[in-house]
Structures are given as structure tokens and as C-alpha cells.
């Protein structure tokens, strides 16, 4: 297929009827051609786009716009690679030696055990890989494309060569595009070319003489790059691996994802335990040999013990637990892009949140209009539609029946980039509210009466937007400026105000009147916009104000209260006025008597240290922009805080990267913002942050539970064999039994601890110190206590059965079953470090129940199934034996529950009174 495409490129024109359906262009060739020639070769319609039938035909040839990941290694080869583990090779050597010495039973037993151990390890690794693969599919890139004459929002993978794509600020370029429209377009190509400065783009053809590397092609937008400013349209010239980004992707595939700090610490812990285990096992083998025990027996037991005691599954289970936890977060509408963030979530003690769309619904509705000459109109109806009325003194205003109001509505409609189609908004919610207002007055068509000549787009830094337009009947004139934005910004460009159709000089008295009206609207929680128009930007005529309501999201107030009570400070950052910001914050329980607020301008005047001194007392930052966010994050980090910062705009990217947890908005967030973030809120809801923190704490607790279980089992197994050897007892467990214990320790029961449901009360617990080790003093005590009980109980059973000083299959069967039952009860008590078993519920973690049930069934088969009896050297036990073992082994769970109860009582005595202050 690639050769066929190369042939087409070299000829630069279709050669047969079949090939006319498969147009292609390289970025070099496309950049040198005029737009109309490129469109002709690609058989593209610049204005209407491709039809659905044509898209389907082209996709058959070109495939989807995505990268084919190199073929996976065959499963059989992955399985065979498990046998390369040094310990497995030693066990195989032991089996070979057994064969040479005609000990065929031992050889078969060892081989069966090896196959089981290897299979468990293979399944673990396979699950880990598949879980991590799923993470890469959580947030597929999207784009805006024109097809059949309509603008459509679709997945980037659906694009084909010849499609017409629309780009705007903050978006990721979905394929290689030959640009045919570009307005103030600047693209960040650092991911492709390494250039740190954004590249300015044009539409004119590139002379062949200056067409060198990728960075010189100024009329091509490359796949994977980011739009920093402006907007554009382009024809798709390359998709998937045929794009210039294809080579970069291949290099990215070769790079391994870095391990998380927790994974690294588990690796280190595993290596340290391996070192200690090897030392102890070496001593056991040496002492056993000196005592006259068979060298082959001691070698087999030593290697089996190494397999069981060395927690090789620790890093794998940590990865699986993290990955499965992330998949659970997806169900709660939070997409975590980087695994380390799961660990950081539990440490977060400050959340800096945007107001609009995160704390509020982002469902904008105009409720009040105030004209520059003092008229005050009420607006009814909600949603992005024309249902509702504009009422002035009880009378309905429609069309141009009241020019003062109509002029405000006209500016809001003309100075607007959004579209409402079938009650669905394509664009910004604020602009959608203004179009809905125009629809209620029957003025939505006024936008089509003007031709736009020039545009100054809205940014969160400047907080205003302007367009220069000319009426379609007066295209010989210079045009009129229409401006909307924050009142303080719009009024700077005004020298007069509209009064019943006349422009009067703007005086101090009028400014005071407008400021009072803004305070009144703001105190009601309304977002206030100012409107102006005129022939020159420096001498505009002020037209009036509009009040837009954006009600708080349901449940956010409760979520904020829960987080504050758990020790997490919440800071609201908004571009709104002080009155609006404080009104919303008060409703949400963020702002109360004694709290303070700070403006973006005041943040500018403070240096970093001064801001760090006051920031703990600040609940609200108003009239703030993205550059202020970065300074706020740095000031909080100066105090040692772990900061989560939300953002949605292009300029928020720097602050999101600087924050410990960058949180992007899934619905309103730009691709630039999502790229910089660590986590994406699919529904833009603040409650999702709380759910993510809750899940993060739960995942960390589950890993602690697993570590506790595995360490206590490892230490118990090592100690048991060590003591038996030092006391010159016969070995209480044979090699096969030790390997079976390893399967339980690394297998389903252990892994099921990683999917324990999140404790309801975990969100109410204070954030964890980021420097705390996972092996805390309390956890280590519980590990050692459990190991001590398991060793004492198992040795007691072994001593009790060994009364005749002759080791029999019954002796080892009782000891072996005792250890396995201890393991099951130990796993049960390890499900939570704080809650009692009856509080958790026996069946609340179904995978755990199934895993334990399967392990017990497996143990019973080992005891009662004749073929397995010969492998594991066991014999049948009576029902009384099993009841005795169950009553004894349950002691490890009982003691663990008593420790939890004592800790809870001691914690209640020490717990300080709840402090709801915002101190970090």
C-alpha cells in the first residue's frame, strides 16, 4: 500500500479511475502548491467538505487516522520468558538433578510447582500490561471538521485525506493540514521540531528554494502540534503513520514509561528483602547440611523458600492496583494520565479551583440587562434557546422596539463566535447566553447582516473581545467596532455613553452609576459584562451591562465542607468581580466572616514571600488571570503544601504543570491544557476532584494492605524454616508446600486486596504527608505481630504432631494446612488497617471472597485428591483436624482486630477539635 502511495506522489496526479479515489500529498509538496491546486489533487471541497460516502471510500484505502502499535510479542514467548528468572532456573536444575538421581516423584512435583508459579506470574504481568494499555485509550483526541456542509465535532481518528478541519486556540492539530485560512495563527511545534517559540502560520505557497526542514513550512499545520493563538482552516494531507508525526511516534513507542515513586520504593523494598532472604536461606542450607540433612533436599527447600520469601510480585501488584484504581476513577468521571498522581492525590492539602464550570454549572443564562441610559430589563427563560421574554416595566421588548436594549443585544450577538444549533451550543457558554438573549428578542439574525473585517479574540488575560464589522449594505465604509468583556476593561476604551440614541460625554457620575449597578448585580451572584461600539477603539460609546447567572453545581457545597473538615484548604480563583466572586463563595461555604479575598492586581504587587505569608488566609482570588495562578501555586508550595490546580485555557498550562496535581476540564478545557494536566475531569465537576482524592487515598491504603499481607507471610515462612533448622527439627514444610504458599501469597488472594472498595470514611481523614514511607511504624508492628502469631501457631501444630519424633505425611499436612489457613485469616484482617472485618462486610469485596474460596478449595484438593497428595506429600485430615486448625488460625485475625480497636480508642483520645480554618 505504501509503495502505491509513493507512486501516486511521484506522478502527482491520478493514473487510473481507481486511484482517483485515493489522493495523497506529502507536506513538502503540499506546502509548495497553491491552495486550489492542493484541493484539486486531494479532490477536496474547501467550503462544504467531503460527503459521508466519500469519507467511507477513502477510509477503506487509508484506514483510520491513528498509529498501528507494533505487533505484540506472542503470548507463548511471553510465557516462556518467565522461565528466565534465576530462581525458576535453580528450581529446574533441582528437578533435573532429581531425575539424574532417579527421584522421579520429586522431579514431577517440582516441575508441576514450577508450572503453577510461572503461570501465576505470567497472568499477573499480562494483567498489568493490559491495564496500562487501557489507560492510553481513556481520552481520545477530538476535532472540528466540515462534512456535507455542516460543522461536526468528531474523533480525530475518523479523519481522512481531503477532510476540511477547523482549528481554534488551544486545540491539538488532529492530522497534517495544508492551511487555506489563517487568522493570527501561531502553533507550538516543539513536540515535533524542538523549536521552543511558536511558529507563525500563513496560507501562501512556500517557494521550493526555501522549503527545507519541517519548521520552514509555514502553511502546513502538523499533527500533534498545539494551536497557541488564532484560528484556521485546513485540508487534511496526511493521517496516521503517513503524517510527519509518524516518525516521532515510533521513537515514543521505544521509550519506556518511567516508574512511579511508589513502584520505585517497592522495587527497592523487594531488593532489600531479597538480599536478607538470600542471606537467611544461605544460613539455613548451611546449617541443615552441617546437621547431616541431604544436600539436594536442602538445596530444593532453599530455592523454594527463596521463591516464596522474595516478594517478586510486589512491584507487579502495585502497578496492577494503580492501573485498576485509575480505571475505577474513570467510572467516577476522572481520567488520570500519569500513575504517580494516584499517590499524590492522597497527599493533596490545597485545591485551587476555577469558579465557572467547576464550582458552578457553566449553564449561562442572561437574567438582567441594564442600559447606559438607566433602563433595567428582566429576562426570563433558561437554556440555550429562544424560550423566554425580555421585560421592561412589565412590557415585552422585541426586535428594535427599545433601541437602548437592542443595541446591547446587537453587540452581544455580532461580537460572538458561538453557534446554537438545535438547542446545542457550539462555543463558549457566556457567548451562548448572549445568543439565547438575542433569540428571545428575535435578533439572532443580526449577525448575518454584518461582514467581519477584523477580530481581536477574547483571552483570559485581557478579558475583552472586539470585532470590526461593516454592514452588508455599506461595504464601502471603514466599519464599526463591537466590544464586549469585563466592565473595567471595556470602559477604558469608552469616551461617551448612549442616551436614547445620542452619544453623551462619559462623566464621573455615570461611571459611579454603572459601578453601583455592577455591585448590585455581583452581590446577587451574577457575572457582569459590559458592551460598547464605535468607529475607533479609543473613543467607543458605552451601551450597557448584562447580568448572567451561573448557579452553583449540586453537591459542590457538601463536597467543599467534607474536604475542609478533612484538612484540605479550598481556594477559589475567578476572573469575575469581587462582589460576584464573594457571593458565590459564600453560597458554597468557602467564604465566611473572617475570610479574606485578594484581587489579581494585588497579587501582582506582592512578591512571592509576601504572598506566601498571606495566602493561607485568602479564600477567594478575584479578577485573576492564568499568570496569577502560577504565582499562587508557587506561594503555596513555598509553605510545603501539595497543590491541585484546575484550569481550562491555553494560558493555564504553565500553572497546571507547576502544580503538584494539574487538573484540566474535559468539556471546556483546551487540548493544550489537557496536555499539561495530570488529571482530566470529564464533566468539569468539582465533586469529581473529591472522588479522585477519595479513590487515591483508597488505592494507597489497598497497596499498604497488600504489603502488610505479603511481608507478614514472607517473614513467617522464612522464620518458620529458620527456627526449625536451628532447633534441629525436621523441615516442617517440603519444597512443594512452600511453592504452594508462594502461589497464595503472590496470587489471587493477595491481588484481590488491591481491589478492596474504598472506605467511606477515608475522605474524612487528613491528607497523608508526602514524605511518609509506606512502611510506617504502625504497619511494621502489625506485620511483625501477624508473622509472630503465624510462626508460633504453626510451630505449635508441628511440635504437637511430632510427638513420636518421626516425621510423617500427616505431620507436614497439618503444619502445611495450618500455615495456609493462617494466611487466609491474615488476608482477611489485612483488608483494612483501621476498620473491623464486620464493619467492612465479608462479601463487600467479591474478588477477595472468590480468591479465598478458590485457595481453600485448592488446599482441600491438595489434601484429599490422590494425584495431588503424591505431589505435595500430604494425606487426608479428619473434620476435627480441620475444625481445630480453623479455631487456632483464626487467632491471627482476632489479635489484629483487637489491635485496630485499641488504636481507634487511642486515636479518639488524642484527636484534636475540628478546625475549619483555611490554614495550610
PDB file of C-alpha atoms in Angstrom, residues 391-506:
ATOM      1  CA  UNK A 391     -39.462  42.548  30.084  1.00  0.00           C
ATOM      2  CA  UNK A 392     -39.109  46.301  30.649  1.00  0.00           C
ATOM      3  CA  UNK A 393     -41.516  47.577  33.295  1.00  0.00           C
ATOM      4  CA  UNK A 394     -43.664  44.518  32.666  1.00  0.00           C
ATOM      5  CA  UNK A 395     -43.826  45.126  28.902  1.00  0.00           C
ATOM      6  CA  UNK A 396     -42.197  42.689  26.459  1.00  0.00           C
ATOM      7  CA  UNK A 397     -39.316  44.087  24.391  1.00  0.00           C
ATOM      8  CA  UNK A 398     -38.904  42.571  20.911  1.00  0.00           C
ATOM      9  CA  UNK A 399     -36.771  43.478  17.935  1.00  0.00           C
ATOM     10  CA  UNK A 400     -35.785  47.146  17.922  1.00  0.00           C
ATOM     11  CA  UNK A 401     -38.825  48.321  19.914  1.00  0.00           C
ATOM     12  CA  UNK A 402     -36.423  49.658  22.560  1.00  0.00           C
ATOM     13  CA  UNK A 403     -33.212  50.809  20.795  1.00  0.00           C
ATOM     14  CA  UNK A 404     -31.175  51.163  24.020  1.00  0.00           C
ATOM     15  CA  UNK A 405     -31.694  47.491  24.907  1.00  0.00           C
ATOM     16  CA  UNK A 406     -31.495  46.318  21.281  1.00  0.00           C
ATOM     17  CA  UNK A 407     -28.061  47.907  20.819  1.00  0.00           C
ATOM     18  CA  UNK A 408     -26.668  45.971  23.803  1.00  0.00           C
ATOM     19  CA  UNK A 409     -28.159  42.736  22.434  1.00  0.00           C
ATOM     20  CA  UNK A 410     -26.849  43.503  18.930  1.00  0.00           C
ATOM     21  CA  UNK A 411     -23.243  43.863  20.164  1.00  0.00           C
ATOM     22  CA  UNK A 412     -23.548  40.635  22.153  1.00  0.00           C
ATOM     23  CA  UNK A 413     -24.728  38.808  19.033  1.00  0.00           C
ATOM     24  CA  UNK A 414     -22.268  40.281  16.488  1.00  0.00           C
ATOM     25  CA  UNK A 415     -19.191  40.154  18.753  1.00  0.00           C
ATOM     26  CA  UNK A 416     -19.646  36.419  19.158  1.00  0.00           C
ATOM     27  CA  UNK A 417     -18.027  33.218  17.810  1.00  0.00           C
ATOM     28  CA  UNK A 418     -20.505  30.677  19.156  1.00  0.00           C
ATOM     29  CA  UNK A 419     -23.449  28.953  17.482  1.00  0.00           C
ATOM     30  CA  UNK A 420     -26.668  27.460  18.900  1.00  0.00           C
ATOM     31  CA  UNK A 421     -27.987  24.594  16.762  1.00  0.00           C
ATOM     32  CA  UNK A 422     -30.992  22.512  17.893  1.00  0.00           C
ATOM     33  CA  UNK A 423     -30.574  23.840  21.452  1.00  0.00           C
ATOM     34  CA  UNK A 424     -26.963  22.597  21.454  1.00  0.00           C
ATOM     35  CA  UNK A 425     -24.184  25.105  21.977  1.00  0.00           C
ATOM     36  CA  UNK A 426     -21.007  25.040  19.891  1.00  0.00           C
ATOM     37  CA  UNK A 427     -18.708  27.506  21.624  1.00  0.00           C
ATOM     38  CA  UNK A 428     -18.352  29.381  24.896  1.00  0.00           C
ATOM     39  CA  UNK A 429     -21.251  29.249  27.407  1.00  0.00           C
ATOM     40  CA  UNK A 430     -21.099  33.025  28.017  1.00  0.00           C
ATOM     41  CA  UNK A 431     -21.467  33.705  24.304  1.00  0.00           C
ATOM     42  CA  UNK A 432     -24.227  31.091  24.110  1.00  0.00           C
ATOM     43  CA  UNK A 433     -26.173  33.022  26.762  1.00  0.00           C
ATOM     44  CA  UNK A 434     -25.886  36.214  24.659  1.00  0.00           C
ATOM     45  CA  UNK A 435     -27.146  34.435  21.513  1.00  0.00           C
ATOM     46  CA  UNK A 436     -30.061  32.986  23.514  1.00  0.00           C
ATOM     47  CA  UNK A 437     -30.854  36.563  24.650  1.00  0.00           C
ATOM     48  CA  UNK A 438     -30.873  37.695  21.006  1.00  0.00           C
ATOM     49  CA  UNK A 439     -33.169  34.773  20.115  1.00  0.00           C
ATOM     50  CA  UNK A 440     -35.644  35.879  22.807  1.00  0.00           C
ATOM     51  CA  UNK A 441     -35.768  39.315  21.163  1.00  0.00           C
ATOM     52  CA  UNK A 442     -35.837  37.966  17.606  1.00  0.00           C
ATOM     53  CA  UNK A 443     -32.433  39.494  16.837  1.00  0.00           C
ATOM     54  CA  UNK A 444     -30.376  36.310  16.267  1.00  0.00           C
ATOM     55  CA  UNK A 445     -30.218  37.055  12.504  1.00  0.00           C
ATOM     56  CA  UNK A 446     -28.480  40.395  13.021  1.00  0.00           C
ATOM     57  CA  UNK A 447     -25.070  38.671  12.975  1.00  0.00           C
ATOM     58  CA  UNK A 448     -25.557  37.715   9.307  1.00  0.00           C
ATOM     59  CA  UNK A 449     -26.186  41.345   8.384  1.00  0.00           C
ATOM     60  CA  UNK A 450     -22.526  42.201   9.080  1.00  0.00           C
ATOM     61  CA  UNK A 451     -19.282  41.214   7.380  1.00  0.00           C
ATOM     62  CA  UNK A 452     -16.418  40.746   9.829  1.00  0.00           C
ATOM     63  CA  UNK A 453     -13.245  42.596   8.768  1.00  0.00           C
ATOM     64  CA  UNK A 454     -11.087  42.216  11.841  1.00  0.00           C
ATOM     65  CA  UNK A 455     -11.150  40.351  15.143  1.00  0.00           C
ATOM     66  CA  UNK A 456      -9.378  40.643  18.482  1.00  0.00           C
ATOM     67  CA  UNK A 457     -10.220  37.344  20.249  1.00  0.00           C
ATOM     68  CA  UNK A 458     -11.054  37.067  23.939  1.00  0.00           C
ATOM     69  CA  UNK A 459      -8.306  35.852  26.267  1.00  0.00           C
ATOM     70  CA  UNK A 460      -8.409  35.287  29.993  1.00  0.00           C
ATOM     71  CA  UNK A 461      -5.534  37.757  30.342  1.00  0.00           C
ATOM     72  CA  UNK A 462      -7.149  40.801  28.671  1.00  0.00           C
ATOM     73  CA  UNK A 463     -10.803  39.855  29.432  1.00  0.00           C
ATOM     74  CA  UNK A 464     -12.346  41.537  26.372  1.00  0.00           C
ATOM     75  CA  UNK A 465     -13.132  40.775  22.727  1.00  0.00           C
ATOM     76  CA  UNK A 466     -13.642  43.074  19.769  1.00  0.00           C
ATOM     77  CA  UNK A 467     -14.631  42.716  16.114  1.00  0.00           C
ATOM     78  CA  UNK A 468     -14.629  45.318  13.354  1.00  0.00           C
ATOM     79  CA  UNK A 469     -17.571  44.791  11.042  1.00  0.00           C
ATOM     80  CA  UNK A 470     -19.286  46.519   8.149  1.00  0.00           C
ATOM     81  CA  UNK A 471     -22.969  46.232   7.266  1.00  0.00           C
ATOM     82  CA  UNK A 472     -23.567  44.225   4.093  1.00  0.00           C
ATOM     83  CA  UNK A 473     -25.321  47.256   2.525  1.00  0.00           C
ATOM     84  CA  UNK A 474     -22.406  49.610   3.380  1.00  0.00           C
ATOM     85  CA  UNK A 475     -19.287  47.616   2.464  1.00  0.00           C
ATOM     86  CA  UNK A 476     -17.526  50.722   1.127  1.00  0.00           C
ATOM     87  CA  UNK A 477     -17.268  52.139   4.700  1.00  0.00           C
ATOM     88  CA  UNK A 478     -14.468  51.555   7.247  1.00  0.00           C
ATOM     89  CA  UNK A 479     -16.652  49.586   9.635  1.00  0.00           C
ATOM     90  CA  UNK A 480     -17.721  49.692  13.273  1.00  0.00           C
ATOM     91  CA  UNK A 481     -16.080  48.152  16.348  1.00  0.00           C
ATOM     92  CA  UNK A 482     -18.237  45.966  18.608  1.00  0.00           C
ATOM     93  CA  UNK A 483     -16.681  45.229  22.006  1.00  0.00           C
ATOM     94  CA  UNK A 484     -17.734  43.076  24.952  1.00  0.00           C
ATOM     95  CA  UNK A 485     -15.933  41.967  28.132  1.00  0.00           C
ATOM     96  CA  UNK A 486     -15.288  42.795  31.765  1.00  0.00           C
ATOM     97  CA  UNK A 487     -16.667  46.247  32.575  1.00  0.00           C
ATOM     98  CA  UNK A 488     -13.306  47.603  33.814  1.00  0.00           C
ATOM     99  CA  UNK A 489     -11.668  46.652  30.503  1.00  0.00           C
ATOM    100  CA  UNK A 490     -14.457  47.818  28.173  1.00  0.00           C
ATOM    101  CA  UNK A 491     -14.935  51.212  29.873  1.00  0.00           C
ATOM    102  CA  UNK A 492     -11.239  52.041  29.241  1.00  0.00           C
ATOM    103  CA  UNK A 493     -11.992  52.287  25.520  1.00  0.00           C
ATOM    104  CA  UNK A 494     -15.096  54.492  26.010  1.00  0.00           C
ATOM    105  CA  UNK A 495     -15.315  58.286  25.883  1.00  0.00           C
ATOM    106  CA  UNK A 496     -19.104  58.566  25.696  1.00  0.00           C
ATOM    107  CA  UNK A 497     -22.287  56.715  26.615  1.00  0.00           C
ATOM    108  CA  UNK A 498     -25.531  56.118  24.762  1.00  0.00           C
ATOM    109  CA  UNK A 499     -28.572  58.066  25.988  1.00  0.00           C
ATOM    110  CA  UNK A 500     -31.725  57.496  23.940  1.00  0.00           C
ATOM    111  CA  UNK A 501     -29.770  57.292  20.683  1.00  0.00           C
ATOM    112  CA  UNK A 502     -27.384  60.179  21.403  1.00  0.00           C
ATOM    113  CA  UNK A 503     -23.726  59.856  22.441  1.00  0.00           C
ATOM    114  CA  UNK A 504     -23.079  61.975  25.547  1.00  0.00           C
ATOM    115  CA  UNK A 505     -19.663  62.529  27.183  1.00  0.00           C
ATOM    116  CA  UNK A 506     -18.859  59.872  29.815  1.00  0.00           C
TER     117      UNK A 506
END
